[in-house]
PDB file of C-alpha atoms in Angstrom:
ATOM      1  CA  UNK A   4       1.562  39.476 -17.127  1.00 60.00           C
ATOM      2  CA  UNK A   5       2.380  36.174 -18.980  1.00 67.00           C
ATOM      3  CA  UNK A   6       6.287  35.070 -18.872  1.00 74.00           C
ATOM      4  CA  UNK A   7       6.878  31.258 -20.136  1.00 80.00           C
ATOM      5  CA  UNK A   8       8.492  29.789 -16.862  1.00 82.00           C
ATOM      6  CA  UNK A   9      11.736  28.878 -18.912  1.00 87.00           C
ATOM      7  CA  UNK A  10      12.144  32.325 -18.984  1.00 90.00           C
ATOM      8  CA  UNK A  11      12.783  32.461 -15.165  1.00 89.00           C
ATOM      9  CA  UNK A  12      14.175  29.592 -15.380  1.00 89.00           C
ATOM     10  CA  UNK A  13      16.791  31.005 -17.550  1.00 92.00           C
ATOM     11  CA  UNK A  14      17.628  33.663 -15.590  1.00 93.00           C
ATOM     12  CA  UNK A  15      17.705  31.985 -12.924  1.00 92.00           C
ATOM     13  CA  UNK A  16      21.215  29.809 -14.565  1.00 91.00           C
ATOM     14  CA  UNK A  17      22.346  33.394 -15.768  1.00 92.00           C
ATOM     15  CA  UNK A  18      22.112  35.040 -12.538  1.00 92.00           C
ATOM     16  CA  UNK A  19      23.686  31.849 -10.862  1.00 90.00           C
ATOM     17  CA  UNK A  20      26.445  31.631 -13.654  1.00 90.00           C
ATOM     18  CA  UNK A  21      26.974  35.135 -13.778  1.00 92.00           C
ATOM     19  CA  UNK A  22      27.770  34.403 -17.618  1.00 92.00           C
ATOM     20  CA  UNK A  23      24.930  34.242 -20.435  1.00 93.00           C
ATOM     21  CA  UNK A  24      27.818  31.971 -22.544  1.00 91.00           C
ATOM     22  CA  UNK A  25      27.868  29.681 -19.298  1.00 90.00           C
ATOM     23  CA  UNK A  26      24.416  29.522 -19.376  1.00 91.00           C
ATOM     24  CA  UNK A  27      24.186  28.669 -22.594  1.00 91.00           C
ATOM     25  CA  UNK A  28      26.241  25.487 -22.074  1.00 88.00           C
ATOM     26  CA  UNK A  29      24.679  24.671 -18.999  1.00 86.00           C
ATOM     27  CA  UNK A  30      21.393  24.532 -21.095  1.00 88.00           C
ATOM     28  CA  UNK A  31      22.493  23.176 -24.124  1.00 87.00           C
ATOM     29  CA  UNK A  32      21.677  25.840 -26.009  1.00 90.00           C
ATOM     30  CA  UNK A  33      23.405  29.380 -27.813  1.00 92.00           C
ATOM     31  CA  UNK A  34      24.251  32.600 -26.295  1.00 92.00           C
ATOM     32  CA  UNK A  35      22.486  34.189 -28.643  1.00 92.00           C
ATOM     33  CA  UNK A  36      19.381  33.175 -27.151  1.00 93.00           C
ATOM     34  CA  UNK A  37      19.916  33.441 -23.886  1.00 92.00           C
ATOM     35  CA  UNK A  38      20.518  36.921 -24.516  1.00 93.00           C
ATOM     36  CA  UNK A  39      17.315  37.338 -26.439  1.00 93.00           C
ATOM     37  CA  UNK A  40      14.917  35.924 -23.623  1.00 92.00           C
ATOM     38  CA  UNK A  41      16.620  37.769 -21.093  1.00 93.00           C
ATOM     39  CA  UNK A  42      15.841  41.000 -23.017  1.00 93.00           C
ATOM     40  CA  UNK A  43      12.233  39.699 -23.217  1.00 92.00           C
ATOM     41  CA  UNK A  44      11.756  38.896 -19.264  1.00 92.00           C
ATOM     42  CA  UNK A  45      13.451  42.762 -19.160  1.00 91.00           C
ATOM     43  CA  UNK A  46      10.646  44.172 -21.354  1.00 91.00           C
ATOM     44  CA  UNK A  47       7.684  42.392 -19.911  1.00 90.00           C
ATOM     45  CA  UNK A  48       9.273  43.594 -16.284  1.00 91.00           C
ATOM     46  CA  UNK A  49       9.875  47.047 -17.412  1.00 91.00           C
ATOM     47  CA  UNK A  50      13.472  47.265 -15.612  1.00 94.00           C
ATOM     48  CA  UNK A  51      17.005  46.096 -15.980  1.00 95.00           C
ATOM     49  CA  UNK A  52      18.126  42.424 -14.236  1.00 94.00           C
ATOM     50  CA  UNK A  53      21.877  42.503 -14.961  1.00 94.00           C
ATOM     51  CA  UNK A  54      25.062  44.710 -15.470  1.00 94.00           C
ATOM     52  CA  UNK A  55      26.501  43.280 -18.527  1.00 91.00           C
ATOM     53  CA  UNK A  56      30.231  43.489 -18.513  1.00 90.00           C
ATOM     54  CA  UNK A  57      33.382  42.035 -20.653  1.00 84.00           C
ATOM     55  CA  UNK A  58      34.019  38.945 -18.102  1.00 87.00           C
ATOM     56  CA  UNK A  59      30.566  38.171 -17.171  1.00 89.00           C
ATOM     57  CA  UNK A  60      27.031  39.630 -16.155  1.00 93.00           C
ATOM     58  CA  UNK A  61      26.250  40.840 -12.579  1.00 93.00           C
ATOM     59  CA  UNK A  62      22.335  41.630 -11.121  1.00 94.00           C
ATOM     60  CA  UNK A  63      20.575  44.801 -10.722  1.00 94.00           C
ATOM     61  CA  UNK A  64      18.848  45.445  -7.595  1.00 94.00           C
ATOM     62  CA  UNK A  65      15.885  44.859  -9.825  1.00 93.00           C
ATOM     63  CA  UNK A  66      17.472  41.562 -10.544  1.00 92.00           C
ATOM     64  CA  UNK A  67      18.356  40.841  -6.976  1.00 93.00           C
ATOM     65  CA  UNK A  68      15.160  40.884  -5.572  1.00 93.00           C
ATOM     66  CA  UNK A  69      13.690  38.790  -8.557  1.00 93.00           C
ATOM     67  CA  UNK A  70      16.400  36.047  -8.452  1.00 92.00           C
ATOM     68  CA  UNK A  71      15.462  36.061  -4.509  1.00 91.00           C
ATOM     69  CA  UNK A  72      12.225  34.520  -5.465  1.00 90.00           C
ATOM     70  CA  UNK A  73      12.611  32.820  -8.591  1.00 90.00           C
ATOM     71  CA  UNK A  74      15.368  30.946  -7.445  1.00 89.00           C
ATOM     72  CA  UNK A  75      13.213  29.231  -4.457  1.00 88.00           C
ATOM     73  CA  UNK A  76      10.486  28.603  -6.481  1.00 87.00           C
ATOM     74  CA  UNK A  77      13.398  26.765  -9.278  1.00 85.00           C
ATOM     75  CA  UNK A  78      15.287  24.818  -6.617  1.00 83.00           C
ATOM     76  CA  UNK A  79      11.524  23.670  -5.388  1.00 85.00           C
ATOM     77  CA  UNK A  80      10.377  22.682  -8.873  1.00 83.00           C
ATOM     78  CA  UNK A  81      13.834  20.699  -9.578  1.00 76.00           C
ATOM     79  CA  UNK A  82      13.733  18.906  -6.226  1.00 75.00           C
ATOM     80  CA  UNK A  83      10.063  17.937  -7.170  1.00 74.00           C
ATOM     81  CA  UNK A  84      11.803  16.927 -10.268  1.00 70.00           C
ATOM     82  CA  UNK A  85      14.020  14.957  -8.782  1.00 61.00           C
ATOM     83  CA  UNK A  86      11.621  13.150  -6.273  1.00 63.00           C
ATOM     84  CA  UNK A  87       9.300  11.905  -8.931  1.00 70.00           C
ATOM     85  CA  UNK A  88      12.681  11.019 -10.841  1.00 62.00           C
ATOM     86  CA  UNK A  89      13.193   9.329  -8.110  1.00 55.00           C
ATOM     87  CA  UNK A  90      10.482   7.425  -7.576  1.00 57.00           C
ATOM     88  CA  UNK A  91       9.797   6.469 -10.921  1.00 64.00           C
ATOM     89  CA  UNK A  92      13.385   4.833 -10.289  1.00 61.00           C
ATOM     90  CA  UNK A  93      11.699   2.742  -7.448  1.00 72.00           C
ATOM     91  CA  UNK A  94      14.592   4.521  -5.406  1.00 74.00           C
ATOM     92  CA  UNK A  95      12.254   6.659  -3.430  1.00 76.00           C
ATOM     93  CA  UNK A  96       8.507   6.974  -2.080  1.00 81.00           C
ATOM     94  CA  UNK A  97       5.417   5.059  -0.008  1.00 87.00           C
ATOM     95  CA  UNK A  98       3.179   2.499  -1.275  1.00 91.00           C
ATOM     96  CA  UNK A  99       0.258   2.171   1.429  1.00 95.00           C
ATOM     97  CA  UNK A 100      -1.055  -1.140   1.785  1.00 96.00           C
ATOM     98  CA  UNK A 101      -4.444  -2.365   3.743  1.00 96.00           C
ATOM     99  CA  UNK A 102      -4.032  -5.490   4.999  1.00 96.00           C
ATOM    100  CA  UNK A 103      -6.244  -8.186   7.041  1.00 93.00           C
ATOM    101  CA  UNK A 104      -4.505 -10.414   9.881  1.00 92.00           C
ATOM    102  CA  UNK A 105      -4.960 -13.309   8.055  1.00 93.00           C
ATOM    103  CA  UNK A 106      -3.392 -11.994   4.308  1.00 94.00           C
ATOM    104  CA  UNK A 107      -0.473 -10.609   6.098  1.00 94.00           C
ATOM    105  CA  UNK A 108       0.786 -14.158   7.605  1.00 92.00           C
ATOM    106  CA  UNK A 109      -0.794 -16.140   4.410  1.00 91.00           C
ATOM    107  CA  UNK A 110       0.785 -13.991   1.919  1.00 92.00           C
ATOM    108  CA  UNK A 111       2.455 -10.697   2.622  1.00 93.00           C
ATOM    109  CA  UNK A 112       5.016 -11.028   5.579  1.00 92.00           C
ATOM    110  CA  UNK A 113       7.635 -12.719   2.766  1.00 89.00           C
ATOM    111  CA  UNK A 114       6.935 -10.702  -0.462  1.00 91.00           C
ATOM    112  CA  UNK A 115       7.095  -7.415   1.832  1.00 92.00           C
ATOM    113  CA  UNK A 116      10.099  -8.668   3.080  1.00 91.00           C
ATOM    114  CA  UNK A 117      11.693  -9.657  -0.339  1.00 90.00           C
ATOM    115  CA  UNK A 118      10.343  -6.405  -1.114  1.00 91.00           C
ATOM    116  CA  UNK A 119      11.918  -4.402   0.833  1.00 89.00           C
ATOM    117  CA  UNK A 120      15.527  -5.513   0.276  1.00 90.00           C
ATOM    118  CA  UNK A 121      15.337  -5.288  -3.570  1.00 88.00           C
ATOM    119  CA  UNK A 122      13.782  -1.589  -2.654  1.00 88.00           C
ATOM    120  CA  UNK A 123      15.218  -0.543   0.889  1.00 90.00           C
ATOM    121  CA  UNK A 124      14.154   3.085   0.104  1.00 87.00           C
ATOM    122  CA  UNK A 125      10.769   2.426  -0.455  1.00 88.00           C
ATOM    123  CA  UNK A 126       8.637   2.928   3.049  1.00 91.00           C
ATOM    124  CA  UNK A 127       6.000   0.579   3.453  1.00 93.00           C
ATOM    125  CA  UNK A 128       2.823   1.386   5.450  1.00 94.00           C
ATOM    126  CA  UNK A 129       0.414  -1.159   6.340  1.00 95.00           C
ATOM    127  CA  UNK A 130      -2.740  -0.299   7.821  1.00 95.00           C
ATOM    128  CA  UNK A 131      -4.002  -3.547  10.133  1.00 91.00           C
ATOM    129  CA  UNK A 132      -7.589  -3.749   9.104  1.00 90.00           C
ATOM    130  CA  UNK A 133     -10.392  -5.764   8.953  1.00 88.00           C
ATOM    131  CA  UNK A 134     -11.891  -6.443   4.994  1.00 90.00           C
ATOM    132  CA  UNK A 135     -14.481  -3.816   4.960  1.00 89.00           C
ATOM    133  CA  UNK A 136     -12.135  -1.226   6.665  1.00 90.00           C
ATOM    134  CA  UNK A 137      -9.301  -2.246   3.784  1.00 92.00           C
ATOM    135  CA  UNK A 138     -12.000  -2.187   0.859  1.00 92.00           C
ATOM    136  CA  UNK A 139     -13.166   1.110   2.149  1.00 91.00           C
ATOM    137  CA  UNK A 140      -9.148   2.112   2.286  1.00 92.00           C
ATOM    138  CA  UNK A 141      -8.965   1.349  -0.406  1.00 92.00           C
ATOM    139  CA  UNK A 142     -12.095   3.039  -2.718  1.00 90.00           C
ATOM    140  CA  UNK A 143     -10.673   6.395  -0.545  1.00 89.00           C
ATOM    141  CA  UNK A 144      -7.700   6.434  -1.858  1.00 90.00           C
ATOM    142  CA  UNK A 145      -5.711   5.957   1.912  1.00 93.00           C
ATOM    143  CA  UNK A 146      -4.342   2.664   0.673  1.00 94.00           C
ATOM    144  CA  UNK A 147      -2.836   2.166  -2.526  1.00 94.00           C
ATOM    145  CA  UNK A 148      -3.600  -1.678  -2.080  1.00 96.00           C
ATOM    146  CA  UNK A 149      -5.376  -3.949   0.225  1.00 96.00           C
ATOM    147  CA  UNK A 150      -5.000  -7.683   0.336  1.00 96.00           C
ATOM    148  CA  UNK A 151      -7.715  -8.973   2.217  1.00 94.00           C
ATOM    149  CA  UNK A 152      -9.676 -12.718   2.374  1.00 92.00           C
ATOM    150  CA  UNK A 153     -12.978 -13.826   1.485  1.00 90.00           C
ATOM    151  CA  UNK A 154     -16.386 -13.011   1.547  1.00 87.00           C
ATOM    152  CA  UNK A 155     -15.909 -10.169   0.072  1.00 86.00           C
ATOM    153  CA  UNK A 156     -18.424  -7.648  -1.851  1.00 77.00           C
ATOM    154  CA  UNK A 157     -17.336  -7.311  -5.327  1.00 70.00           C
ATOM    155  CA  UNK A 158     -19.886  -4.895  -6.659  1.00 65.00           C
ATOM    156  CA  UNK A 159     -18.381  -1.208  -7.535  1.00 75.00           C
ATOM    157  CA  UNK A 160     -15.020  -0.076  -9.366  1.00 83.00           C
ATOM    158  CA  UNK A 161     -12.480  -2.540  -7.228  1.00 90.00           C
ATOM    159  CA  UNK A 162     -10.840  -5.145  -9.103  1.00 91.00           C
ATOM    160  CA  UNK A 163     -10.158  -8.633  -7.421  1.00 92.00           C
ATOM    161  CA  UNK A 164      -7.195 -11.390  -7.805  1.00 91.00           C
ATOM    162  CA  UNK A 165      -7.154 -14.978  -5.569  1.00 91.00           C
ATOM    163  CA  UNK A 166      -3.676 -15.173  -4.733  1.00 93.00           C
ATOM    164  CA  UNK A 167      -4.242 -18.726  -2.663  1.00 91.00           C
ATOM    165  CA  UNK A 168      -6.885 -20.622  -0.898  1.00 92.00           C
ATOM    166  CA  UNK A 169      -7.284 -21.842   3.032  1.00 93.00           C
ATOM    167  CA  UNK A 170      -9.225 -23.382   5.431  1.00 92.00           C
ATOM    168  CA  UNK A 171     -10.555 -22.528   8.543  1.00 93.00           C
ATOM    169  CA  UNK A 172      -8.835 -25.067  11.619  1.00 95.00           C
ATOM    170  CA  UNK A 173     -10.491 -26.067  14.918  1.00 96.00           C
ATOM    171  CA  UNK A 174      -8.539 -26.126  17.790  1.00 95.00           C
ATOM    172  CA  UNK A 175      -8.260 -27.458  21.437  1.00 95.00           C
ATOM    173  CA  UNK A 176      -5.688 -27.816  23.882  1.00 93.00           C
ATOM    174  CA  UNK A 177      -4.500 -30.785  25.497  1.00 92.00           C
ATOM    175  CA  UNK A 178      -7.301 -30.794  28.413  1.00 93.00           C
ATOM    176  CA  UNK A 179      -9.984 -31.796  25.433  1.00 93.00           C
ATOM    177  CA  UNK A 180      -7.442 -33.862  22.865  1.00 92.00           C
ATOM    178  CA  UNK A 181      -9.373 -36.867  22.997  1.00 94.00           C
ATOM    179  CA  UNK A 182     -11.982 -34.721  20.855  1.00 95.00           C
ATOM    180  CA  UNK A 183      -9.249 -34.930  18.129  1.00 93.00           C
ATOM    181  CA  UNK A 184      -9.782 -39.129  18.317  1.00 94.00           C
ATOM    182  CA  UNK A 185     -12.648 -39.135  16.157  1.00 94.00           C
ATOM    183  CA  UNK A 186     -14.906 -36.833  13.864  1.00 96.00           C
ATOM    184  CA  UNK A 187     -17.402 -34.339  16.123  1.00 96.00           C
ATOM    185  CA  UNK A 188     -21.053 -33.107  14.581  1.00 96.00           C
ATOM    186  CA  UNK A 189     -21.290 -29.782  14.402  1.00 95.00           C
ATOM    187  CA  UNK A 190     -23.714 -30.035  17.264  1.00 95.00           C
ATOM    188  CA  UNK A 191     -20.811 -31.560  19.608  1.00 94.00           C
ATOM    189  CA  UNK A 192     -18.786 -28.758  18.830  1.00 95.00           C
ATOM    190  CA  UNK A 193     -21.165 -26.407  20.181  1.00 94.00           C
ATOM    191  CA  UNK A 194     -21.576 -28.133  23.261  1.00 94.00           C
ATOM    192  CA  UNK A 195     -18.055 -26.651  24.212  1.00 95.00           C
ATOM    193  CA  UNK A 196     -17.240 -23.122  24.538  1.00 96.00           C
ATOM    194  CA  UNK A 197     -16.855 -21.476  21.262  1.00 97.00           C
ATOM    195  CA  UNK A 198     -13.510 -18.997  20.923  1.00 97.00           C
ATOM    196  CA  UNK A 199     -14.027 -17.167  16.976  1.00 95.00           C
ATOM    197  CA  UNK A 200     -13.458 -13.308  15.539  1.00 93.00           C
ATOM    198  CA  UNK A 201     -15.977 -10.952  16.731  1.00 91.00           C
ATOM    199  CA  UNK A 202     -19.305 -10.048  14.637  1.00 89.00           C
ATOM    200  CA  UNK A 203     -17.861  -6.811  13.176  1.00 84.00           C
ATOM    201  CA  UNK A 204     -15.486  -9.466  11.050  1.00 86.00           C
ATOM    202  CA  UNK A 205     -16.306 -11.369   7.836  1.00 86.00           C
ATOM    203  CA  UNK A 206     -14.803 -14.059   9.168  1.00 90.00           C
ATOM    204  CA  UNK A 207     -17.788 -14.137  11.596  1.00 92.00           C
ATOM    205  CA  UNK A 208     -20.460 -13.457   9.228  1.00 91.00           C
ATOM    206  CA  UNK A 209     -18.308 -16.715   7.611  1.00 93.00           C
ATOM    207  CA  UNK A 210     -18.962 -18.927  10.897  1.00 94.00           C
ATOM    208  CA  UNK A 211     -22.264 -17.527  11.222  1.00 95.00           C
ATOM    209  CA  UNK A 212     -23.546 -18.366   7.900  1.00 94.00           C
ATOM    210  CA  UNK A 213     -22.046 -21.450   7.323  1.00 95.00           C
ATOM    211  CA  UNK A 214     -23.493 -22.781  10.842  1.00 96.00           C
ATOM    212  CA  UNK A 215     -27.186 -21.517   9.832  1.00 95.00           C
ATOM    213  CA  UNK A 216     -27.025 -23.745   7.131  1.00 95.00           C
ATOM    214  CA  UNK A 217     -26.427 -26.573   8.746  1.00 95.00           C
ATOM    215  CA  UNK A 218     -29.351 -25.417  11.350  1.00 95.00           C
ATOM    216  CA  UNK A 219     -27.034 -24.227  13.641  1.00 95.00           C
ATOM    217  CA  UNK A 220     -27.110 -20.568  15.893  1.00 94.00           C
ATOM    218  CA  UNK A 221     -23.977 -19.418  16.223  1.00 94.00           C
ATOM    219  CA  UNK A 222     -23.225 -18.350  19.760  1.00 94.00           C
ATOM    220  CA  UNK A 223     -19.537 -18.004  20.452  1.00 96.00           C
ATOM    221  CA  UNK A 224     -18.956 -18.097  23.739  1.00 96.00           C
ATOM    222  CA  UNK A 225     -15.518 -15.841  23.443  1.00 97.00           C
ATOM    223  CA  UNK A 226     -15.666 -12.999  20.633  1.00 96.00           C
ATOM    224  CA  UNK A 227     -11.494 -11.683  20.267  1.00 95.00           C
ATOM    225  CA  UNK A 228     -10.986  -8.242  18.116  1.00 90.00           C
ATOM    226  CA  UNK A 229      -7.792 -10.128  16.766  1.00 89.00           C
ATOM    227  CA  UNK A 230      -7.261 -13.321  15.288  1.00 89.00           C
ATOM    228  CA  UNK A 231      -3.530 -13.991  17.164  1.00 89.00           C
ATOM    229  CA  UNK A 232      -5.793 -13.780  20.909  1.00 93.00           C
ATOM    230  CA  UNK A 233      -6.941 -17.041  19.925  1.00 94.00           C
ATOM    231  CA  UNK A 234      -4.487 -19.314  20.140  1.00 92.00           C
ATOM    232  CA  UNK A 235      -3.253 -18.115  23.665  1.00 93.00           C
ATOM    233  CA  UNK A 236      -6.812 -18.409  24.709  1.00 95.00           C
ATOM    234  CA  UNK A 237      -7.181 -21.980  23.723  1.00 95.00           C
ATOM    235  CA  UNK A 238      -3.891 -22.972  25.159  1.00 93.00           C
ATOM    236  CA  UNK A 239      -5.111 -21.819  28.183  1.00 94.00           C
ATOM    237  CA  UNK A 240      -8.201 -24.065  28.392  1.00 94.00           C
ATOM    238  CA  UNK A 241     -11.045 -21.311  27.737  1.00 96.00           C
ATOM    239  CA  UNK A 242     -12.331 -23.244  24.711  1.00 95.00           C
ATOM    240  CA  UNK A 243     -12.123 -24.464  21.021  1.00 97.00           C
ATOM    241  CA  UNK A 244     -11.289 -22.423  18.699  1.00 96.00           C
ATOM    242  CA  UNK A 245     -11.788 -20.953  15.038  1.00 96.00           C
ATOM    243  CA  UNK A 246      -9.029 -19.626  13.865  1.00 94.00           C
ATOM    244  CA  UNK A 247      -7.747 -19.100   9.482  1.00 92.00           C
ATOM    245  CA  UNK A 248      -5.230 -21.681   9.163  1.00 91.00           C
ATOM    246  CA  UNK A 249      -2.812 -19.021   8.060  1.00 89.00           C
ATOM    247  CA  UNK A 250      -3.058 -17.606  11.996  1.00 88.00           C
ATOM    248  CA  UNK A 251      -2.336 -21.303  13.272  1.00 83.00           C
ATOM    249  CA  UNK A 252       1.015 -21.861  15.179  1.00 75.00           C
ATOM    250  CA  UNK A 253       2.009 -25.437  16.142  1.00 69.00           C
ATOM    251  CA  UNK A 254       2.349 -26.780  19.256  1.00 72.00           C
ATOM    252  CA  UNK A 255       0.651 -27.422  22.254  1.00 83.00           C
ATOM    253  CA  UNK A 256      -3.075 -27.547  20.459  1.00 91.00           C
ATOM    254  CA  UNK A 257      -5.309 -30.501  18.210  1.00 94.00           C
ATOM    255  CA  UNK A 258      -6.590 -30.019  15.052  1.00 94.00           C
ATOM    256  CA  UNK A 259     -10.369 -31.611  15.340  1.00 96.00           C
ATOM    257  CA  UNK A 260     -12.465 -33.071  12.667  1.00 96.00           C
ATOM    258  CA  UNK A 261     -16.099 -31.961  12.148  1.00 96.00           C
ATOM    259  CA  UNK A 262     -18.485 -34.413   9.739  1.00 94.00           C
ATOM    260  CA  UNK A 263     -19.283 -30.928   8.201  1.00 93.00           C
ATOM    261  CA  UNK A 264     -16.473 -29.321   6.879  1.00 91.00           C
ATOM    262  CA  UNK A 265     -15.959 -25.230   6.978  1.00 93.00           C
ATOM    263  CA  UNK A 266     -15.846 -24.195   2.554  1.00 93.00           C
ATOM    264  CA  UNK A 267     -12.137 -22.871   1.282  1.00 93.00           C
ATOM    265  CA  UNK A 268     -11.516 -19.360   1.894  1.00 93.00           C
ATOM    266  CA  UNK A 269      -9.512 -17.295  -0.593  1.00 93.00           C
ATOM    267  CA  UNK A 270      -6.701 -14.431  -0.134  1.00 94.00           C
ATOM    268  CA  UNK A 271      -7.139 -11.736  -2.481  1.00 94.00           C
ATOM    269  CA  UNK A 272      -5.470  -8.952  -3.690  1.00 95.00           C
ATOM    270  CA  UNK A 273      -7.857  -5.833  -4.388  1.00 94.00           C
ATOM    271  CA  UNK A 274      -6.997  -2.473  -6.629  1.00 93.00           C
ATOM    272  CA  UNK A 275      -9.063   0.171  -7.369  1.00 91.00           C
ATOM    273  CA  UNK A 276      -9.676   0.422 -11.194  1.00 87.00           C
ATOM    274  CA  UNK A 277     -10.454   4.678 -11.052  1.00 85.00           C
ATOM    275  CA  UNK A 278      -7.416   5.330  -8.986  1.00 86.00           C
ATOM    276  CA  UNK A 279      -3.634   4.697 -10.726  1.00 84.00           C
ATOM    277  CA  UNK A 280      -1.053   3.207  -8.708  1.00 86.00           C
ATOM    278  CA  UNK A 281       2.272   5.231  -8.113  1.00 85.00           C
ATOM    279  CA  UNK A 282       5.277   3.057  -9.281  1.00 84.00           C
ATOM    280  CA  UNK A 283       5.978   1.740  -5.663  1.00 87.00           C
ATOM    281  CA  UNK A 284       2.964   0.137  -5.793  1.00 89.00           C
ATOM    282  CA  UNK A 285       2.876  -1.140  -8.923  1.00 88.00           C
ATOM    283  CA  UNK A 286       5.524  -3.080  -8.239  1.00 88.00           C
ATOM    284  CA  UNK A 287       4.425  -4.696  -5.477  1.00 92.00           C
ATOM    285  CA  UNK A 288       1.712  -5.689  -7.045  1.00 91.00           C
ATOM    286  CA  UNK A 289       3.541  -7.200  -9.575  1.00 89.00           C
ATOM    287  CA  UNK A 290       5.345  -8.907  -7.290  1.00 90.00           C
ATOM    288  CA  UNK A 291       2.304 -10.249  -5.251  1.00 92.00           C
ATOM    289  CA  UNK A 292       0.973 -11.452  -8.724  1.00 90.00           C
ATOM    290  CA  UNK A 293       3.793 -13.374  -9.810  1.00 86.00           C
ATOM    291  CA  UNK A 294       4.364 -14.849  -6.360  1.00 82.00           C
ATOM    292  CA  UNK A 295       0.849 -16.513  -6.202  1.00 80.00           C
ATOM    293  CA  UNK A 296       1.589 -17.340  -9.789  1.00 70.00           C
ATOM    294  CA  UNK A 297      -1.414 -15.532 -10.957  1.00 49.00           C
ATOM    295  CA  UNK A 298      -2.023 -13.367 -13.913  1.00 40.00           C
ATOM    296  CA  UNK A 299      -2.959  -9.534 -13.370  1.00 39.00           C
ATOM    297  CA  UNK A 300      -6.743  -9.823 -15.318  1.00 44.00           C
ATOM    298  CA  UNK A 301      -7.702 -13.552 -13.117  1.00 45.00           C
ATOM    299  CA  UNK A 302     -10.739 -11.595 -11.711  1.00 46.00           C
ATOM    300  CA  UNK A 303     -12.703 -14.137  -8.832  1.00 50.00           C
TER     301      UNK A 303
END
């Protein structure tokens, strides 16, 4: 059996209206064609679905079971209606965003929070991870977006944009501030007790390779999963430590100067080119964009 779903959906306002003329209004149509689909559904159903009478039209039995159905499976199909209606309106739905410690302080903290009051009843989900994890998020299809920092692999269908640049800071507390007096070799650095990101980060591939070039093993002393354990760990005299500036707080710690300097790391916002974002997230993104003052095709 094939019956055109505005069919049912037609009876559906007729059995609700109990009147083909209301219908007809309802639907912007004519009476006369309500009453000719409804004779239709009748046919391909082989039985009666309403008592037609002067004032009105009531159901058969026939038509009271159907409209039993049909009108869950109507009310379900507006409501989806509605929701994507919704959405589309940026007044409802989720936009899932992967996001690395350091990209969340350096750039997302104030757009999601600018975000959410143009939006309030958009939900936001961020999923704390490190830049593989997002990247692989992301290619999934768990994350909508991930904004994650450099080195990153840039081989495969994700598309990249450099929403700012920053350095990596050495710090000590005040029981080694005389360090900050004057410029340390990378070998005097090491003579202390190293606090960085562990080795399942790119942050310490980052330390790691940047120190081999200059001849250097990397051995930190203290490997943290997070970068916000570092600072508490230097202020408590357990070493110096490596930290993106956009993790830094003030206070209480030097800033020390190496003769070799650590290269600028970038902040970048990643989409995945085979997957189309949902109108939640396309927003944000624009709003990421414009905030860094970048264009949507900049590619790193």
């Amino acid at each position: 059996m094939n019956i055109n779903y505005e069919y049912y959906k037609i009876f559906y306002y007729a059995a609700k209206n109990r009147s083909f003329s209301r219908t007809a209004k309802v639907l912007l149509t004519n009476q006369p064609n309500i009453t000719r689909v409804i004779k239709i559904l009748e046919g391909e159903l082989g039985c009666t679905l309403f008592n037609r009478m002067k004032n009105g039209v009531t159901l058969t039995p026939e038509g009271e079971i159907l409209y039993e159905h049909i009108s869950k499976a109507v009310e379900l199909i507006t409501e989806g209606e509605d929701e994507i209606s919704k959405a589309n309106d940026l007044q409802s739905g989720t936009v899932t965003i992967s996001v690395t410690e350091t990209a969340l302080h350096g750039v997302m903290l104030p757009l999601l929070n600018e975000f959410h009051e143009r939006y309030p009843g958009i939900k936001i989900k961020l999923l704390n991870h490190s830049t593989p994890q997002a990247l692989t998020a992301l290619k999934s299809g768990i994350a909508n977006l991930a904004v994650v920092t450099t080195p990153i692999s840039t081989e495969g269908s994700l598309n990249f944009h450099k929403l700012r640049e920053f350095r990596e800071l050495i710090i000590c507390s005040t029981k080694l501030k005389d360090l900050a007096k004057r410029t340390l070799t990378l070998e005097e650095l090491c003579s202390h007790p190293i606090i960085s990101l562990n080795r399942n980060t790119r942050t310490y591939d980052f330390y790691s390779d940047f120190f081999f070039q200059h001849g250097i093993d990397f051995q930190p002393d203290i490997e943290v999963a997070t970068a916000d354990q570092i600072m508490p760990l230097v202020k408590s005299n357990l070493g110096i430590g490596l930290i993106p500036e956009p993790m830094a707080q003030s206070g209480d710690v030097y800033i020390l100067k190496t003769d070799e300097e650590f290269p600028k790391r970038s902040i970048v916002l990643a989409e995945n080119a085979d997957k189309k974002l949902n109108a939640a997230a396309t927003e944000i993104q624009k709003m990421i964009l414009k905030k860094c003052n970048m264009f949507a095709n900049a590619e790193i």
